[in-house]
PDB file of C-alpha atoms and ligand atoms in Angstrom:
ATOM      1  CA  MET A   2      19.943  90.767 105.793  1.00  0.00           C
ATOM      2  CA  LYS A   3      20.909  87.219 106.811  1.00  0.00           C
ATOM      3  CA  SER A   4      23.129  87.251 109.879  1.00  0.00           C
ATOM      4  CA  ALA A   5      24.739  84.378 111.748  1.00  0.00           C
ATOM      5  CA  ILE A   6      26.841  84.009 114.834  1.00  0.00           C
ATOM      6  CA  TYR A   7      29.939  81.845 115.231  1.00  0.00           C
ATOM      7  CA  PRO A   8      30.387  81.378 118.975  1.00  0.00           C
ATOM      8  CA  GLY A   9      33.399  79.843 120.671  1.00  0.00           C
ATOM      9  CA  THR A  10      36.136  80.190 123.224  1.00  0.00           C
ATOM     10  CA  PHE A  11      38.875  80.838 120.637  1.00  0.00           C
ATOM     11  CA  ASP A  12      41.714  80.401 123.161  1.00  0.00           C
ATOM     12  CA  PRO A  13      43.445  81.211 120.855  1.00  0.00           C
ATOM     13  CA  MET A  14      41.994  81.418 117.352  1.00  0.00           C
ATOM     14  CA  THR A  15      43.622  78.938 114.954  1.00  0.00           C
ATOM     15  CA  TYR A  16      43.678  78.657 111.164  1.00  0.00           C
ATOM     16  CA  GLY A  17      40.881  76.057 111.611  1.00  0.00           C
ATOM     17  CA  HIS A  18      38.618  78.734 113.125  1.00  0.00           C
ATOM     18  CA  LEU A  19      39.657  81.306 110.520  1.00  0.00           C
ATOM     19  CA  ASP A  20      38.794  78.882 107.725  1.00  0.00           C
ATOM     20  CA  ILE A  21      35.259  78.459 109.114  1.00  0.00           C
ATOM     21  CA  ILE A  22      34.913  82.250 109.525  1.00  0.00           C
ATOM     22  CA  LYS A  23      35.891  82.904 105.893  1.00  0.00           C
ATOM     23  CA  ARG A  24      33.576  80.226 104.531  1.00  0.00           C
ATOM     24  CA  ALA A  25      30.627  81.347 106.656  1.00  0.00           C
ATOM     25  CA  ALA A  26      31.242  85.005 105.751  1.00  0.00           C
ATOM     26  CA  ASN A  27      30.887  83.991 102.087  1.00  0.00           C
ATOM     27  CA  ILE A  28      27.431  82.586 102.737  1.00  0.00           C
ATOM     28  CA  PHE A  29      25.894  85.023 105.233  1.00  0.00           C
ATOM     29  CA  ASP A  30      25.524  88.782 104.778  1.00  0.00           C
ATOM     30  CA  GLU A  31      26.924  89.354 108.249  1.00  0.00           C
ATOM     31  CA  LEU A  32      28.867  87.039 110.551  1.00  0.00           C
ATOM     32  CA  ILE A  33      29.333  87.859 114.196  1.00  0.00           C
ATOM     33  CA  VAL A  34      32.154  85.996 115.881  1.00  0.00           C
ATOM     34  CA  GLY A  35      31.029  85.707 119.509  1.00  0.00           C
ATOM     35  CA  VAL A  36      33.891  85.186 121.944  1.00  0.00           C
ATOM     36  CA  LEU A  37      32.636  83.501 125.072  1.00  0.00           C
ATOM     37  CA  ASP A  38      33.543  85.142 128.355  1.00  0.00           C
ATOM     38  CA  ASN A  39      33.087  82.062 130.511  1.00  0.00           C
ATOM     39  CA  LYS A  40      33.907  82.714 134.151  1.00  0.00           C
ATOM     40  CA  GLU A  41      34.036  78.961 134.848  1.00  0.00           C
ATOM     41  CA  LYS A  42      36.887  78.288 132.431  1.00  0.00           C
ATOM     42  CA  THR A  43      40.363  79.686 132.930  1.00  0.00           C
ATOM     43  CA  PRO A  44      41.530  80.518 129.443  1.00  0.00           C
ATOM     44  CA  LEU A  45      45.156  81.236 128.616  1.00  0.00           C
ATOM     45  CA  PHE A  46      44.213  84.590 127.057  1.00  0.00           C
ATOM     46  CA  SER A  47      41.748  87.099 128.512  1.00  0.00           C
ATOM     47  CA  VAL A  48      38.548  87.696 126.622  1.00  0.00           C
ATOM     48  CA  ASP A  49      39.796  91.114 125.434  1.00  0.00           C
ATOM     49  CA  VAL A  50      42.975  89.596 124.025  1.00  0.00           C
ATOM     50  CA  ARG A  51      41.013  86.789 122.304  1.00  0.00           C
ATOM     51  CA  VAL A  52      38.698  89.402 120.759  1.00  0.00           C
ATOM     52  CA  ASN A  53      41.654  91.489 119.572  1.00  0.00           C
ATOM     53  CA  ILE A  54      43.332  88.464 117.962  1.00  0.00           C
ATOM     54  CA  LEU A  55      40.150  87.724 116.006  1.00  0.00           C
ATOM     55  CA  LYS A  56      39.708  91.396 115.039  1.00  0.00           C
ATOM     56  CA  GLU A  57      43.246  91.534 113.679  1.00  0.00           C
ATOM     57  CA  ALA A  58      42.869  88.234 111.789  1.00  0.00           C
ATOM     58  CA  THR A  59      39.545  89.259 110.211  1.00  0.00           C
ATOM     59  CA  LYS A  60      40.298  92.923 109.533  1.00  0.00           C
ATOM     60  CA  ASP A  61      40.066  92.365 105.758  1.00  0.00           C
ATOM     61  CA  LEU A  62      36.636  90.702 105.982  1.00  0.00           C
ATOM     62  CA  PRO A  63      34.149  93.608 105.972  1.00  0.00           C
ATOM     63  CA  ASN A  64      31.074  91.569 106.921  1.00  0.00           C
ATOM     64  CA  VAL A  65      32.696  89.976 109.975  1.00  0.00           C
ATOM     65  CA  LYS A  66      32.254  91.563 113.410  1.00  0.00           C
ATOM     66  CA  VAL A  67      33.918  90.313 116.580  1.00  0.00           C
ATOM     67  CA  GLU A  68      32.253  90.715 119.970  1.00  0.00           C
ATOM     68  CA  SER A  69      32.443  89.118 123.397  1.00  0.00           C
ATOM     69  CA  PHE A  70      29.450  87.759 125.234  1.00  0.00           C
ATOM     70  CA  GLY A  71      28.639  86.070 128.533  1.00  0.00           C
ATOM     71  CA  GLY A  72      25.715  83.957 129.683  1.00  0.00           C
ATOM     72  CA  LEU A  73      23.509  81.872 127.449  1.00  0.00           C
ATOM     73  CA  LEU A  74      24.090  81.855 123.707  1.00  0.00           C
ATOM     74  CA  SER A  75      20.322  81.762 123.146  1.00  0.00           C
ATOM     75  CA  ASP A  76      19.884  85.019 125.127  1.00  0.00           C
ATOM     76  CA  TYR A  77      22.724  86.692 123.255  1.00  0.00           C
ATOM     77  CA  CYS A  78      21.219  85.655 119.900  1.00  0.00           C
ATOM     78  CA  LYS A  79      17.796  86.907 120.960  1.00  0.00           C
ATOM     79  CA  SER A  80      19.248  90.269 121.982  1.00  0.00           C
ATOM     80  CA  LYS A  81      20.824  90.598 118.522  1.00  0.00           C
ATOM     81  CA  GLY A  82      17.891  89.206 116.536  1.00  0.00           C
ATOM     82  CA  ILE A  83      20.042  86.383 115.119  1.00  0.00           C
ATOM     83  CA  PHE A  84      18.663  82.899 114.582  1.00  0.00           C
ATOM     84  CA  VAL A  85      21.522  81.018 112.939  1.00  0.00           C
ATOM     85  CA  VAL A  86      24.499  79.591 114.828  1.00  0.00           C
ATOM     86  CA  VAL A  87      27.601  78.477 112.937  1.00  0.00           C
ATOM     87  CA  ARG A  88      29.817  75.722 114.333  1.00  0.00           C
ATOM     88  CA  GLY A  89      32.648  73.626 112.922  1.00  0.00           C
ATOM     89  CA  LEU A  90      32.858  69.840 112.889  1.00  0.00           C
ATOM     90  CA  ARG A  91      36.240  68.147 112.832  1.00  0.00           C
ATOM     91  CA  ALA A  92      35.379  64.526 113.513  1.00  0.00           C
ATOM     92  CA  VAL A  93      32.583  62.310 114.717  1.00  0.00           C
ATOM     93  CA  THR A  94      33.791  63.005 118.245  1.00  0.00           C
ATOM     94  CA  ASP A  95      32.697  66.660 117.891  1.00  0.00           C
ATOM     95  CA  PHE A  96      29.278  65.604 116.672  1.00  0.00           C
ATOM     96  CA  GLU A  97      27.712  64.286 119.872  1.00  0.00           C
ATOM     97  CA  TYR A  98      28.524  67.418 121.859  1.00  0.00           C
ATOM     98  CA  GLU A  99      27.508  69.725 119.022  1.00  0.00           C
ATOM     99  CA  LEU A 100      24.198  67.942 118.513  1.00  0.00           C
ATOM    100  CA  GLN A 101      23.384  68.254 122.199  1.00  0.00           C
ATOM    101  CA  MET A 102      24.281  71.964 122.246  1.00  0.00           C
ATOM    102  CA  SER A 103      22.203  72.701 119.181  1.00  0.00           C
ATOM    103  CA  GLN A 104      19.173  70.929 120.648  1.00  0.00           C
ATOM    104  CA  ILE A 105      19.531  72.805 123.929  1.00  0.00           C
ATOM    105  CA  ASN A 106      19.846  76.119 122.096  1.00  0.00           C
ATOM    106  CA  ARG A 107      16.784  75.310 120.016  1.00  0.00           C
ATOM    107  CA  LYS A 108      14.781  74.452 123.097  1.00  0.00           C
ATOM    108  CA  LEU A 109      15.888  77.583 124.976  1.00  0.00           C
ATOM    109  CA  SER A 110      14.965  79.792 122.028  1.00  0.00           C
ATOM    110  CA  ASP A 111      11.421  78.468 121.521  1.00  0.00           C
ATOM    111  CA  ASN A 112      12.633  76.558 118.440  1.00  0.00           C
ATOM    112  CA  LYS A 113      13.943  79.731 116.805  1.00  0.00           C
ATOM    113  CA  LEU A 114      17.682  78.996 116.764  1.00  0.00           C
ATOM    114  CA  ASP A 115      19.125  76.707 114.109  1.00  0.00           C
ATOM    115  CA  THR A 116      22.717  75.507 113.969  1.00  0.00           C
ATOM    116  CA  VAL A 117      24.611  75.202 110.714  1.00  0.00           C
ATOM    117  CA  TYR A 118      27.761  73.056 110.623  1.00  0.00           C
ATOM    118  CA  PHE A 119      30.782  73.510 108.450  1.00  0.00           C
ATOM    119  CA  ASN A 120      32.946  70.448 107.980  1.00  0.00           C
ATOM    120  CA  THR A 121      36.550  71.231 108.676  1.00  0.00           C
ATOM    121  CA  SER A 122      38.883  71.606 105.723  1.00  0.00           C
ATOM    122  CA  LEU A 123      40.894  68.378 105.798  1.00  0.00           C
ATOM    123  CA  LYS A 124      44.171  70.169 106.363  1.00  0.00           C
ATOM    124  CA  TYR A 125      42.830  71.554 109.655  1.00  0.00           C
ATOM    125  CA  SER A 126      40.998  68.452 110.830  1.00  0.00           C
ATOM    126  CA  TYR A 127      43.582  67.703 113.554  1.00  0.00           C
ATOM    127  CA  LEU A 128      43.874  71.309 114.701  1.00  0.00           C
ATOM    128  CA  SER A 129      42.549  72.545 118.045  1.00  0.00           C
ATOM    129  CA  SER A 130      43.347  75.422 120.400  1.00  0.00           C
ATOM    130  CA  SER A 131      44.461  72.884 123.033  1.00  0.00           C
ATOM    131  CA  SER A 132      46.964  71.179 120.747  1.00  0.00           C
ATOM    132  CA  VAL A 133      48.322  74.574 119.696  1.00  0.00           C
ATOM    133  CA  LYS A 134      48.850  75.482 123.356  1.00  0.00           C
ATOM    134  CA  GLN A 135      50.631  72.195 124.006  1.00  0.00           C
ATOM    135  CA  ILE A 136      52.964  72.714 121.068  1.00  0.00           C
ATOM    136  CA  ALA A 137      53.654  76.301 122.164  1.00  0.00           C
ATOM    137  CA  GLN A 138      54.440  75.158 125.677  1.00  0.00           C
ATOM    138  CA  PHE A 139      57.344  73.124 124.359  1.00  0.00           C
ATOM    139  CA  GLY A 140      58.489  75.749 121.869  1.00  0.00           C
ATOM    140  CA  GLY A 141      57.316  73.825 118.765  1.00  0.00           C
ATOM    141  CA  ASP A 142      56.786  75.305 115.300  1.00  0.00           C
ATOM    142  CA  LEU A 143      53.333  76.901 115.001  1.00  0.00           C
ATOM    143  CA  THR A 144      53.662  78.183 111.429  1.00  0.00           C
ATOM    144  CA  ASP A 145      50.912  75.985 109.960  1.00  0.00           C
ATOM    145  CA  PHE A 146      48.519  76.384 112.882  1.00  0.00           C
ATOM    146  CA  VAL A 147      48.123  80.067 113.791  1.00  0.00           C
ATOM    147  CA  PRO A 148      49.073  83.439 112.248  1.00  0.00           C
ATOM    148  CA  GLY A 149      52.608  84.625 113.093  1.00  0.00           C
ATOM    149  CA  PHE A 150      51.466  87.304 115.546  1.00  0.00           C
ATOM    150  CA  VAL A 151      49.456  84.697 117.508  1.00  0.00           C
ATOM    151  CA  ALA A 152      52.458  82.345 117.575  1.00  0.00           C
ATOM    152  CA  ASP A 153      54.543  85.187 119.049  1.00  0.00           C
ATOM    153  CA  MET A 154      51.891  85.862 121.707  1.00  0.00           C
ATOM    154  CA  LEU A 155      51.763  82.165 122.634  1.00  0.00           C
ATOM    155  CA  LEU A 156      55.507  81.789 122.887  1.00  0.00           C
ATOM    156  CA  GLU A 157      55.741  84.962 124.996  1.00  0.00           C
ATOM    157  CA  LYS A 158      52.987  83.714 127.299  1.00  0.00           C
ATOM    158  CA  PHE A 159      54.737  80.396 127.911  1.00  0.00           C
ATOM    159  CA  ASP A 160      58.119  82.143 128.326  1.00  0.00           C
ATOM    160  CA  GLN A 161      56.582  84.160 131.176  1.00  0.00           C
ATOM    161  CA  LYS A 162      55.187  81.012 132.750  1.00  0.00           C
ATOM    162  CA  ASN A 163      58.460  79.038 132.619  1.00  0.00           C
TER     163      ASN A 163
HETATM  164  P1  ADP I 230      34.385  75.658 122.106  1.00  0.00           P
HETATM  165  O1  ADP I 230      33.515  76.714 121.525  1.00  0.00           O
HETATM  166  O2  ADP I 230      33.732  74.290 122.054  1.00  0.00           O
HETATM  167  O3  ADP I 230      34.992  76.007 123.423  1.00  0.00           O
HETATM  168  P2  ADP I 230      36.478  76.409 120.206  1.00  0.00           P
HETATM  169  O4  ADP I 230      36.437  77.824 120.600  1.00  0.00           O
HETATM  170  O5  ADP I 230      37.855  75.817 120.075  1.00  0.00           O
HETATM  171  O6  ADP I 230      35.636  75.451 121.127  1.00  0.00           O
HETATM  172  O7  ADP I 230      35.803  76.198 118.780  1.00  0.00           O
HETATM  173  C1  ADP I 230      34.682  76.877 118.320  1.00  0.00           C
HETATM  174  C2  ADP I 230      34.086  76.107 117.156  1.00  0.00           C
HETATM  175  O8  ADP I 230      35.043  75.931 116.119  1.00  0.00           O
HETATM  176  C3  ADP I 230      33.595  74.699 117.488  1.00  0.00           C
HETATM  177  O9  ADP I 230      32.426  74.463 116.731  1.00  0.00           O
HETATM  178  C4  ADP I 230      34.715  73.803 117.024  1.00  0.00           C
HETATM  179  O10 ADP I 230      34.248  72.509 116.684  1.00  0.00           O
HETATM  180  C5  ADP I 230      35.160  74.547 115.781  1.00  0.00           C
HETATM  181  N1  ADP I 230      36.563  74.259 115.446  1.00  0.00           N
HETATM  182  C6  ADP I 230      37.638  74.291 116.231  1.00  0.00           C
HETATM  183  N2  ADP I 230      38.762  73.936 115.572  1.00  0.00           N
HETATM  184  C7  ADP I 230      38.358  73.634 114.298  1.00  0.00           C
HETATM  185  C8  ADP I 230      39.037  73.157 113.113  1.00  0.00           C
HETATM  186  N3  ADP I 230      40.328  72.887 113.122  1.00  0.00           N
HETATM  187  N4  ADP I 230      38.278  72.957 112.007  1.00  0.00           N
HETATM  188  C9  ADP I 230      36.946  73.190 112.029  1.00  0.00           C
HETATM  189  N5  ADP I 230      36.260  73.621 113.093  1.00  0.00           N
HETATM  190  C10 ADP I 230      36.945  73.846 114.216  1.00  0.00           C
END
């Protein structure tokens, strides 16, 4: 069985992420979406909430599993016996960082981990979790960016903050 992992912060998941998940799930037998529990970042949503959003959004995709992980991606992959990492590329600006990460992961895994990139679908090429949070902060329309239940969670979060 060919498994891959799609790691990320997903704070929160957008339609851009979901598009990559669906396309990768069509290619691999099993796709694990790995939600990074990074103690150095202060995400808007807790890791449990980010995992639950992804579980809800992917509930109709039987070969997609959502899990959280901490520490090094290469260690997590080793513990699961997975050697393919999926990442998305929006623009050239993503490329430099992604290339560096993939080379580090390869080095840390004794050249076992490979990274596969999916080009963004054009309609999501401008979409990022940060821009979604900015729009939500000012009460903008999120219809084309995140599922309705995520938009509600974002607006509620910023209502509490204001
Ligand atoms: P990071 O993991 O760098 O903290 P994210 O959790 O936002 O960032 O994204 C996880 C992965 O999804 C990254 O590879 C990122 O480039 C990709 N991604 C984010 N938004 C999009 C999008 N709109 N289209 C395609 N790929 C995307």
